Amino acid sequence: MTELAVQLWCVAALLAAAVVAVPLSRWPGLSTAIIYSATLMACAIATASALTWLLLHADAAAERTLPIGLPWLGAHLRLDALAAFFLVVVNLGGALASLYALGYGRHERAPHRVLPFYPAFLAGMNLVVLAADAFSYLLSWEFMSLASWALVMAHHRDGGNRRAGYVYLVMASFGTLALLLAFGLLAGTAGDYDFASIRIAPHSPYVATLVLILMLLGAGSKAGLVPLHVWLPLAHPAAPSHVSALMSGVMTKVAIYGFIRVVFDLLGQPDWSTSGIVLALGGITAALGILYALMEKDLKRLLAYSTIENVGIVFVSLGLALAFQANDDKVPAALAFTAALFHIFNHSLFKSLLFFGAGAVLSATGERDMDRLGGLIHRMPFTSVVFLVGCVAISALPPFNGFVSEWLIFQAVLQSPQLPQWGLKILVPAVGGLMALAAALAAACFVKAYGVTFLGRPRGAATIAAKEVDRFSLAAMAILAALCLLAGVLPGVVMDALAPIATNILGSRLAPQSGLAWLSIVPISGNHSSYNGLLVAMFIALSALLLFVAIRMFSSGAVRRGPAWGCGFTDPAPLAQYSADGFAQPIRRVFGTLIFRARDHVTMPPPGDTAPARLTIELHDQIWERIYAPLAGGIMIASARLDRLQLLTIRGYLSLVFVTLVTLLLVLAIWT
């Protein structure tokens, strides 16, 4: 049985689990164990099969056509190196989310609204990656979107969740429309919708540019590119935590896969100017995403905004790959492309880990507001350790995986002076500066997230009563933390596994890394840069050990206890600690006026009044207020006026049909 057949059988098993979950949902405990165990097994098998293909058969491609879909087209499915990599991302995330859900799902308030759609969501993401024609791709894309929308609406009695589901549905429909137009342009007048025909067909520069813009709108809206990101901080926190991990860590990567498949594989050689669009959008997305995250005190919304930042980082690297590819710089293009894929894999690991940790905190305390947490390191020690690993990894600190991929992206940025176009010579360093800013702000953001949530003293009764979560959730988080460390210590293994993808897509690859001494990586040449994750990890561990031994040997052993320094405040109340808003205040002072129109309002009681002073912070989402709110108002006005069409006479309807038909014929005549 070939790997493609294994993948299809796994998808069939997921769809069967979705069907079986409907009657089983009458027994919540039994159905939770059966459905999540089935999805765990199916995703684990699919992960092993895809990884086998990537490591052993990456130079080949397996194809199959099923007699479903459009009568003259069928459903084309294809497994190659790029698809195999993204199948690893999808199914590894799905397997660990299912393992986590075996414990977390026991606390689900409405399992009958989650269990049927969860395996369907996983099946939809797999089918998007396997699809090899426009119709199958769009059908799978819509299936994935609708299943994830149902999961967002699982707790529909919450008004905020209903609003999140509505915004998500509108943005998903807009993205699908953009993808439909992009594939229509790619198919052209010949109407060849299978990817093999599109791949060999010639595309004019104007069509290629328009398709790239449409893919940025379609795939970018699902991935979370600014300004198409507005649904993401609403929908991701609304879903159950294991679904949030899949949406943030996996579904956004499926959207990026669509962009890579079309722009790098189907369109052919790009023009250098198109890379500038991708670079600029990626840089703006990275900087704004992490600034939004810093302003948040809702833990899951903070993680959702952080996803926007990481999506921006990936698109910066893809824009660099397009720029180098357009100038036929093979090795820098392969470096940027490999770095983008590496960061996609890394983000799927540490963002899933962080969402699992947030879900554990939510299960133990019932709170997502960081200002109501604190002191959890004493009550949830294991969760606090693995969450710290996720924070260090996403902050791009060695020896974890986030550092390696971002370091590779910066190495690609440093190759930009050899680009001949002056526009890129100016744009790439500017985008590199935005990435450096985003990296620094990300570290500050996750110092805030970890410190306010896990350190200090408890701020509420729910935190005082918290205890560690179940063993399934802990096991899933432990595996992800270990993978974050392994990918950071052994990056050469990952880079070599990704090399065949760069060869298939770009026609070039980086030099083999696994055979270098001490497991070092040298992406370009030893004269330019090198990194050794193993030695860095050993140095950090040895330094910590020596410091511990020195303190134990040379300290006096005397213990003196006293009150903690309270920054001049003698009130021992937990609320006197740093809050999430207080931590972000210096950054809000610098960036808030321009980006958020931030205002601090202080209400002071009159003399003699013992009431406390009040500080309220006013923030505005200018993208929502200046783009989407006026657009929504205009649509409401237009729809009210179009309601008149329902009151036309028969003559009026016939005239409308006639005018529409003539217009379409004119468009077709001009097109041909």
XYZ file of C-alpha atoms in Angstrom:
672
model
C 0.000 0.000 0.000
C 1.484 3.363 -1.020
C 1.750 6.357 1.284
C -0.949 8.194 -0.690
C -3.362 5.306 -0.136
C -2.516 5.368 3.584
C -3.275 9.089 3.690
C -6.638 8.563 1.987
C -7.586 5.745 4.342
C -6.707 7.984 7.298
C -8.933 10.733 5.894
C -11.715 8.171 5.445
C -11.249 7.087 9.070
C -11.533 10.696 10.249
C -14.721 11.212 8.244
C -16.125 7.966 9.642
C -15.312 9.149 13.161
C -17.211 12.378 12.464
C -20.280 10.384 11.438
C -20.054 7.958 14.364
C -19.680 10.860 16.822
C -23.238 12.053 16.153
C -25.082 9.116 17.812
C -22.268 8.518 20.325
C -22.573 12.059 21.690
C -25.498 10.893 23.843
C -22.883 9.317 26.160
C -20.320 12.136 26.721
C -17.667 10.168 28.598
C -17.678 7.183 26.256
C -17.860 9.281 23.077
C -14.985 11.528 24.192
C -12.701 8.535 24.755
C -13.682 6.757 21.519
C -13.592 9.727 19.122
C -10.371 11.275 20.392
C -8.667 7.871 20.511
C -9.738 7.227 16.912
C -8.468 10.617 15.726
C -5.219 10.101 17.656
C -4.631 6.788 15.910
C -5.565 8.060 12.437
C -3.392 11.169 12.749
C -0.455 9.190 14.157
C -0.567 6.775 11.201
C -0.878 9.671 8.738
C 2.091 11.430 10.389
C 4.283 8.337 10.130
C 3.271 7.773 6.496
C 3.905 11.393 5.458
C 7.238 11.493 7.297
C 8.282 8.266 5.560
C 7.497 9.803 2.182
C 9.359 13.013 3.036
C 12.490 11.171 4.153
C 12.571 8.335 1.616
C 10.595 9.320 -1.502
C 10.740 13.128 -1.530
C 12.009 13.283 -5.115
C 8.949 11.429 -6.436
C 5.241 12.232 -6.573
C 2.232 9.914 -6.249
C -1.036 10.845 -7.941
C -4.528 9.407 -7.950
C -7.815 10.466 -9.529
C -11.079 9.533 -7.834
C -14.367 9.422 -9.801
C -16.005 12.124 -7.710
C -16.323 15.871 -8.096
C -16.905 17.452 -11.487
C -17.919 14.823 -14.097
C -15.239 15.737 -16.640
C -12.550 16.404 -14.060
C -12.769 13.984 -11.141
C -10.910 14.539 -7.896
C -7.150 14.765 -8.462
C -4.986 13.986 -5.412
C -1.209 14.284 -5.220
C 1.461 13.517 -2.647
C 4.843 15.149 -3.140
C 7.513 16.540 -0.824
C 5.703 19.822 -0.129
C 2.397 18.066 0.587
C 4.156 15.458 2.749
C 5.735 18.157 4.929
C 2.437 19.926 5.517
C 0.736 16.591 6.182
C 3.316 16.045 8.935
C 2.449 19.461 10.382
C -1.313 18.830 10.179
C -1.337 15.297 11.543
C 1.330 15.744 14.208
C -0.688 18.669 15.520
C -3.886 16.638 15.220
C -2.427 13.632 17.057
C -1.145 15.709 19.977
C -4.364 17.749 20.150
C -6.316 14.478 20.310
C -4.059 13.173 23.084
C -4.574 16.437 24.983
C -8.343 16.278 24.396
C -8.604 12.807 25.967
C -8.265 14.623 29.270
C -9.377 18.155 28.427
C -12.502 16.924 26.634
C -13.919 15.509 29.870
C -14.582 19.081 30.997
C -16.281 20.119 27.745
C -19.719 21.633 28.421
C -21.173 20.714 25.027
C -19.326 17.647 23.647
C -22.112 16.964 21.135
C -21.218 20.266 19.460
C -17.491 19.465 19.298
C -17.007 15.743 18.694
C -18.673 15.445 15.235
C -16.828 18.454 13.818
C -13.375 17.856 15.290
C -12.419 14.846 13.073
C -14.165 16.518 10.138
C -11.938 19.565 10.633
C -8.823 17.379 10.586
C -10.055 15.548 7.481
C -10.686 18.858 5.709
C -7.157 20.102 6.382
C -5.691 16.847 5.071
C -7.779 17.050 1.907
C -6.702 20.642 1.231
C -3.068 19.536 1.265
C -3.722 16.477 -0.925
C -5.943 18.235 -3.498
C -4.411 18.607 -6.976
C -7.164 20.423 -8.852
C -8.956 23.691 -8.215
C -12.394 22.180 -7.600
C -11.160 19.625 -5.045
C -9.024 22.267 -3.364
C -11.872 24.780 -3.007
C -14.329 22.106 -1.886
C -11.887 20.880 0.780
C -11.127 24.468 1.779
C -14.815 25.204 2.353
C -15.272 21.935 4.226
C -12.354 22.866 6.504
C -13.759 26.372 7.031
C -17.285 25.215 7.856
C -16.074 22.519 10.270
C -13.855 25.023 12.090
C -16.723 27.551 12.159
C -18.930 24.944 13.847
C -16.200 24.407 16.453
C -15.935 28.160 17.068
C -19.713 28.191 17.612
C -19.636 25.226 20.009
C -20.468 27.550 22.913
C -22.935 29.610 20.906
C -24.895 30.845 23.917
C -22.035 33.236 24.627
C -22.681 36.461 22.724
C -18.977 37.009 22.118
C -18.679 33.574 20.537
C -21.623 34.279 18.219
C -19.955 37.483 17.073
C -16.672 35.615 16.576
C -18.424 32.976 14.485
C -20.156 35.608 12.356
C -16.952 37.542 11.651
C -15.092 34.310 10.916
C -17.773 33.148 8.478
C -17.737 36.459 6.611
C -13.942 36.507 6.342
C -13.848 32.848 5.291
C -16.384 33.539 2.537
C -14.339 36.510 1.351
C -11.204 34.382 1.289
C -12.901 31.629 -0.696
C -14.124 34.173 -3.239
C -10.571 35.454 -3.699
C -9.284 31.892 -4.153
C -12.043 31.139 -6.660
C -11.037 34.164 -8.745
C -7.361 33.204 -8.501
C -7.997 29.691 -9.799
C -10.265 31.070 -12.500
C -7.407 33.223 -13.757
C -5.002 30.297 -13.564
C -7.357 28.040 -15.537
C -7.832 30.713 -18.205
C -10.146 30.318 -21.143
C -9.116 26.679 -21.605
C -10.708 25.791 -18.278
C -7.948 23.402 -17.195
C -8.516 23.186 -13.465
C -6.085 20.406 -12.563
C -2.786 21.602 -11.129
C -0.686 19.662 -13.641
C -2.198 21.618 -16.544
C -1.950 24.920 -14.672
C 1.698 24.222 -13.866
C 2.760 23.924 -17.519
C 0.490 26.669 -18.894
C 2.051 30.077 -19.633
C 0.926 32.981 -17.435
C 1.440 36.603 -18.397
C 3.087 38.913 -15.835
C -0.209 40.742 -15.293
C -2.105 37.525 -14.597
C 0.694 36.291 -12.306
C 0.643 39.537 -10.300
C -3.134 39.506 -10.017
C -3.118 35.861 -8.929
C -0.488 36.616 -6.265
C -2.629 39.484 -4.908
C -5.714 37.277 -4.861
C -3.783 34.535 -3.067
C -2.625 37.066 -0.495
C -6.272 37.990 0.034
C -7.583 34.425 0.039
C -4.849 32.529 1.854
C -3.811 35.616 3.834
C -7.282 36.059 5.280
C -7.186 32.513 6.646
C -3.558 32.799 7.800
C -4.057 36.146 9.555
C -2.190 38.699 7.455
C -2.834 42.314 8.436
C -5.366 43.831 7.699
C -7.251 40.557 7.125
C -6.568 39.342 10.659
C -9.655 40.684 12.458
C -11.398 37.309 12.814
C -8.436 35.520 14.345
C -8.313 37.086 17.863
C -12.081 36.600 18.075
C -12.409 33.023 16.805
C -9.335 31.342 18.278
C -10.156 32.121 21.937
C -13.830 31.207 21.387
C -13.077 27.604 20.413
C -12.130 24.854 22.911
C -8.423 24.997 23.718
C -7.371 21.930 21.707
C -9.277 23.343 18.724
C -7.642 26.745 19.299
C -4.272 25.002 19.105
C -5.240 23.424 15.777
C -6.626 26.648 14.332
C -3.639 28.708 15.385
C -0.835 26.184 15.040
C -2.098 24.153 12.070
C -4.943 25.732 10.083
C -2.987 28.926 9.479
C -0.204 26.726 8.052
C -2.664 25.057 5.675
C -3.466 28.544 4.378
C 0.255 29.242 3.923
C 0.513 25.923 2.072
C -2.065 27.176 -0.425
C -0.027 30.332 -0.997
C 3.189 28.351 -1.496
C 1.530 25.815 -3.794
C 0.107 28.456 -6.114
C 2.755 31.188 -6.043
C 5.902 29.047 -5.948
C 4.731 25.914 -7.754
C 1.949 26.766 -10.207
C 2.829 30.330 -11.271
C 6.453 29.714 -12.241
C 9.221 32.321 -12.206
C 8.086 35.416 -10.268
C 8.742 39.076 -10.957
C 10.875 40.862 -8.370
C 8.213 43.530 -7.761
C 5.728 40.947 -6.454
C 8.175 39.955 -3.736
C 8.072 43.517 -2.414
C 4.325 43.196 -1.762
C 4.819 40.003 0.223
C 7.773 41.441 2.150
C 5.954 44.633 3.130
C 2.813 42.812 4.239
C 4.857 40.290 6.219
C 6.873 42.952 8.035
C 3.803 45.027 8.933
C 1.953 41.914 10.074
C 4.821 40.791 12.326
C 5.175 44.170 14.040
C 1.470 44.931 14.470
C 0.625 41.396 15.568
C 2.999 41.436 18.515
C 2.009 45.003 19.476
C -1.616 43.898 19.651
C -0.530 40.904 21.748
C 1.317 43.143 24.195
C -1.822 45.172 24.849
C -3.861 42.065 25.733
C -4.602 40.668 29.171
C -6.730 37.752 27.935
C -4.249 34.865 27.698
C -5.834 33.137 24.688
C -6.305 36.402 22.770
C -2.653 37.221 23.441
C -1.656 33.885 21.903
C -3.950 34.491 18.936
C -2.352 37.880 18.227
C 1.062 36.272 18.579
C 0.087 33.894 15.776
C -0.392 36.926 13.534
C 3.176 37.988 14.315
C 4.573 34.570 13.412
C 2.558 34.414 10.200
C 4.133 37.745 9.291
C 7.594 36.298 9.934
C 6.839 33.378 7.592
C 5.644 35.716 4.839
C 8.770 37.854 5.212
C 10.853 34.763 4.561
C 8.662 33.736 1.611
C 8.973 37.256 0.186
C 12.755 36.980 0.446
C 12.634 33.631 -1.353
C 10.576 35.222 -4.157
C 13.040 38.109 -4.435
C 16.090 35.844 -4.663
C 14.310 33.460 -7.027
C 13.370 36.322 -9.347
C 17.056 37.265 -9.536
C 18.173 33.632 -9.976
C 20.089 33.630 -6.671
C 19.639 29.948 -5.991
C 21.315 29.423 -2.620
C 19.862 32.520 -0.844
C 16.435 31.596 -2.246
C 16.793 28.086 -0.847
C 17.918 29.551 2.499
C 14.892 31.865 2.787
C 12.474 29.141 1.644
C 13.929 26.564 4.058
C 13.771 29.101 6.891
C 10.084 29.731 6.146
C 9.275 26.008 6.231
C 11.337 25.558 9.402
C 9.441 28.374 11.118
C 6.124 26.896 9.979
C 7.056 23.642 11.702
C 8.396 25.402 14.788
C 5.349 27.599 15.198
C 3.048 24.594 14.976
C 4.954 23.114 17.935
C 5.331 25.974 20.352
C 1.990 27.622 19.609
C 0.162 24.328 20.181
C 2.122 23.952 23.424
C 1.145 27.450 24.569
C -2.532 26.973 23.749
C -2.480 23.655 25.594
C -0.955 25.453 28.560
C -3.600 28.176 28.378
C -6.258 25.460 28.245
C -4.762 23.824 31.338
C -4.876 27.147 33.178
C -8.470 27.656 32.058
C -9.456 24.151 33.222
C -7.798 24.610 36.607
C -8.996 28.154 37.345
C -11.840 28.963 34.959
C -10.004 32.193 34.082
C -8.354 33.603 30.954
C -7.817 37.109 32.363
C -4.190 37.256 33.475
C -4.984 39.940 36.052
C -7.029 37.323 37.940
C -4.269 34.719 37.924
C -0.788 34.588 39.430
C 1.140 32.195 41.650
C 0.292 29.142 39.548
C 3.906 27.977 39.532
C 3.287 26.549 43.028
C -0.029 24.894 42.178
C 0.661 23.731 38.616
C 4.440 23.127 38.582
C 4.580 20.859 35.543
C 2.346 23.116 33.443
C 4.423 26.121 34.476
C 7.643 24.429 33.288
C 6.347 23.353 29.873
C 4.610 26.707 29.371
C 7.947 28.363 30.112
C 9.530 26.204 27.397
C 6.903 27.462 24.951
C 7.517 31.068 26.008
C 11.288 30.718 25.543
C 10.826 29.022 22.153
C 8.403 31.602 20.775
C 10.675 34.387 22.051
C 13.405 32.987 19.749
C 15.875 32.267 22.544
C 18.423 29.430 22.258
C 18.638 26.519 22.528
C 14.996 26.056 21.492
C 13.617 25.803 17.969
C 12.227 29.316 17.555
C 15.735 30.768 17.641
C 17.020 28.607 14.773
C 14.332 29.446 12.229
C 14.391 33.175 12.993
C 18.204 33.134 12.892
C 18.018 31.546 9.425
C 15.565 34.238 8.286
C 17.929 36.975 9.470
C 20.758 35.230 7.608
C 18.622 35.481 4.470
C 17.998 39.174 5.182
C 21.765 39.695 5.372
C 22.086 38.322 1.812
C 19.899 41.143 0.444
C 22.728 43.574 -0.505
C 23.457 41.360 -3.509
C 19.964 42.008 -4.913
C 20.264 44.357 -7.923
C 16.983 46.282 -7.517
C 17.239 49.416 -5.405
C 13.676 49.019 -4.219
C 14.579 45.709 -2.613
C 17.883 47.065 -1.303
C 15.854 49.604 0.688
C 12.823 47.476 1.522
C 14.571 44.353 2.822
C 16.631 46.121 5.545
C 13.508 48.046 6.599
C 11.562 44.803 6.910
C 14.522 43.286 8.760
C 14.285 46.156 11.231
C 10.576 45.450 11.726
C 11.403 41.803 12.343
C 14.061 42.742 14.899
C 11.520 44.985 16.643
C 8.954 42.179 16.600
C 11.491 39.732 18.062
C 12.298 42.080 20.948
C 8.638 42.821 21.631
C 7.827 39.091 21.508
C 10.283 38.467 24.342
C 8.675 41.253 26.384
C 5.208 39.926 25.577
C 5.922 36.441 26.863
C 7.775 37.674 29.917
C 4.488 39.414 30.684
C 2.367 36.359 29.862
C 4.432 34.004 32.001
C 5.186 36.384 34.847
C 1.658 37.658 35.404
C 0.084 34.195 34.997
C 2.474 31.927 36.894
C 4.624 34.085 39.173
C 3.821 36.323 42.103
C 0.912 35.733 44.451
C -2.602 34.488 43.562
C -4.979 37.292 42.675
C -8.204 35.343 43.176
C -9.865 32.441 44.942
C -9.972 30.345 41.752
C -6.184 30.536 41.482
C -5.701 29.543 45.110
C -7.762 26.383 44.558
C -6.046 25.430 41.282
C -4.337 22.076 40.858
C -2.460 20.241 38.118
C -4.418 18.926 35.133
C -4.842 15.337 33.930
C -2.032 13.083 32.677
C -3.181 13.108 29.036
C -2.890 16.886 28.852
C 0.468 16.810 30.622
C 1.771 14.123 28.252
C 0.794 16.134 25.161
C 2.500 19.245 26.536
C 5.607 17.278 27.519
C 5.963 15.816 24.010
C 5.674 19.262 22.437
C 8.221 20.734 24.855
C 10.639 17.910 24.020
C 10.150 18.468 20.284
C 10.838 22.190 20.721
C 14.140 21.324 22.375
C 15.075 18.606 19.869
C 14.382 20.823 16.842
C 16.535 23.532 18.429
C 19.416 21.240 19.343
C 19.348 19.211 16.099
C 18.343 21.783 13.465
C 20.507 20.200 10.769
C 18.296 17.111 10.744
C 15.208 19.238 10.119
C 16.946 21.330 7.449
C 18.070 18.244 5.552
C 14.537 16.829 5.711
C 13.271 20.094 4.188
C 15.939 20.210 1.476
C 14.051 18.055 -1.090
C 11.119 20.476 -0.932
C 13.378 23.382 -1.886
C 14.860 21.262 -4.670
C 11.422 20.428 -6.099
C 10.063 23.965 -5.847
C 13.113 26.171 -6.462
C 15.557 23.825 -8.185
C 18.195 24.338 -5.477
C 18.860 23.399 -1.867
C 21.188 24.121 1.004
C 24.272 21.998 1.491
C 23.768 18.905 3.680
C 23.961 19.834 7.360
C 23.677 16.576 9.311
C 27.253 15.484 8.664
C 28.893 18.638 10.033
C 31.024 18.403 13.163
C 29.242 18.720 16.504
C 25.875 18.897 14.704
C 26.579 22.451 13.569
C 24.639 24.180 10.798
C 26.287 26.349 8.130
C 23.498 27.672 5.884
C 25.727 29.601 3.428
C 29.383 29.160 4.324
C 31.541 29.097 7.415
C 32.852 32.568 6.567
C 29.334 34.018 6.793
C 27.692 32.292 9.730
C 27.278 29.069 11.662
C 25.358 27.877 14.686
C 25.619 24.891 16.967
C 22.503 24.213 18.997
C 24.028 21.263 20.822
C 27.022 23.244 22.103
C 24.795 26.166 23.095
C 22.501 23.820 25.033
C 25.484 22.178 26.725
C 26.970 25.582 27.607
C 23.690 26.792 29.130
C 23.240 23.570 31.114
C 26.854 23.570 32.325
C 26.739 27.254 33.300
C 23.552 26.725 35.276
C 25.048 23.679 36.995
C 28.266 25.515 37.912
C 26.286 28.475 39.244
C 24.155 26.153 41.352
C 27.231 24.362 42.735
C 29.006 27.656 43.469
C 26.028 29.016 45.377
C 25.714 25.816 47.370
C 29.427 25.723 48.178
C 30.122 29.360 49.021
C 26.849 30.536 50.524
C 26.722 30.884 54.289
C 23.761 28.620 54.678
C 22.027 31.131 56.940
C 18.427 31.901 56.092
C 16.893 35.293 56.609
C 13.206 35.820 55.924
C 11.591 39.170 55.330
C 8.855 40.826 53.349
C 9.307 41.063 49.594
C 10.169 44.480 48.204
C 6.884 46.075 47.140
C 8.235 49.038 45.131
C 7.429 51.416 47.982
C 3.966 49.990 48.667
C 3.490 48.396 52.060
C 0.024 47.025 51.274
C 0.374 43.222 51.019
C -2.710 42.889 48.807
C -2.064 40.756 45.694
C -3.590 43.504 43.543
C -0.552 45.654 44.315
C 1.501 43.380 42.035
C 2.311 44.187 38.445
C -0.732 43.756 36.222
C -0.815 42.931 32.524
C -1.754 46.530 31.692
C 0.953 47.885 33.993
C 3.592 45.699 32.368
C 2.633 46.962 28.896
C 2.465 50.626 29.928
C 5.964 51.692 28.719
C 5.381 50.126 25.302
C 1.876 51.574 25.168
C 3.340 55.016 25.844
C 5.727 54.628 22.890
C 3.454 53.021 20.285
C -0.057 53.361 21.661
C -0.868 56.910 20.609
C -0.100 56.273 16.944
C -1.340 52.688 16.566
C -4.105 52.321 19.161
C -5.061 55.952 19.935
C -4.462 54.938 23.538
C -5.722 57.113 26.381
C -5.286 56.719 30.142
C -8.238 58.001 32.174
C -7.634 58.567 35.893
C -10.573 59.088 38.238
C -9.446 60.593 41.543
C -11.867 60.756 44.495
C -12.344 64.165 46.141
C -10.437 64.997 49.347
C -11.800 63.086 52.295
C -13.343 60.354 50.159
C -11.862 56.942 50.955
C -12.892 55.420 47.614
C -9.948 54.143 45.555
C -8.649 55.967 42.504
C -9.504 54.350 39.189
C -7.327 54.012 36.093
C -9.024 52.963 32.871
C -7.209 52.431 29.596
C -8.897 53.245 26.299
C -7.603 51.420 23.203
C -8.952 51.527 19.651
C -8.547 48.912 16.932
C -8.038 51.356 14.086
C -8.068 48.679 11.392
C -11.513 47.570 12.513
C -12.838 51.088 13.024
C -11.453 52.589 9.815
C -11.821 49.670 7.399
C -14.321 47.086 8.533
C -16.860 49.203 10.409
C -17.413 51.619 7.465
C -17.422 48.669 5.057
C -20.056 46.880 7.138
C -22.146 50.050 7.243
C -21.910 50.441 3.479
C -22.927 46.818 2.941
C -25.954 47.284 5.178
C -27.015 50.366 3.204
C -26.463 48.597 -0.129
C -28.374 45.501 1.006
C -31.283 47.663 2.161
C -31.453 49.242 -1.267
C -31.077 45.925 -3.058
C -34.104 44.670 -1.120
C -36.159 46.554 -3.681
C -35.271 43.848 -6.201
C -37.633 41.555 -4.332
C -40.548 43.783 -5.334
C -39.979 43.864 -9.097
C -42.617 42.870 -11.609
C -42.193 39.955 -14.024
C -41.148 42.447 -16.685
C -38.546 43.885 -14.356
C -37.085 40.472 -13.541
C -36.894 39.542 -17.223
C -35.146 42.831 -18.001
C -32.650 42.195 -15.189
C -31.891 38.701 -16.505
C -31.451 40.075 -20.036
C -29.021 42.809 -18.916
C -27.009 40.290 -16.855
C -26.768 37.885 -19.784
C -25.610 40.608 -22.197
C -23.022 41.809 -19.672
C -21.600 38.306 -19.216
C -21.402 37.788 -22.983
C -19.513 41.084 -23.358
C -17.085 40.073 -20.615
C -16.506 36.703 -22.293
C -15.967 38.342 -25.682
C -13.425 40.787 -24.252
C -11.681 37.989 -22.344
C -11.265 35.773 -25.396
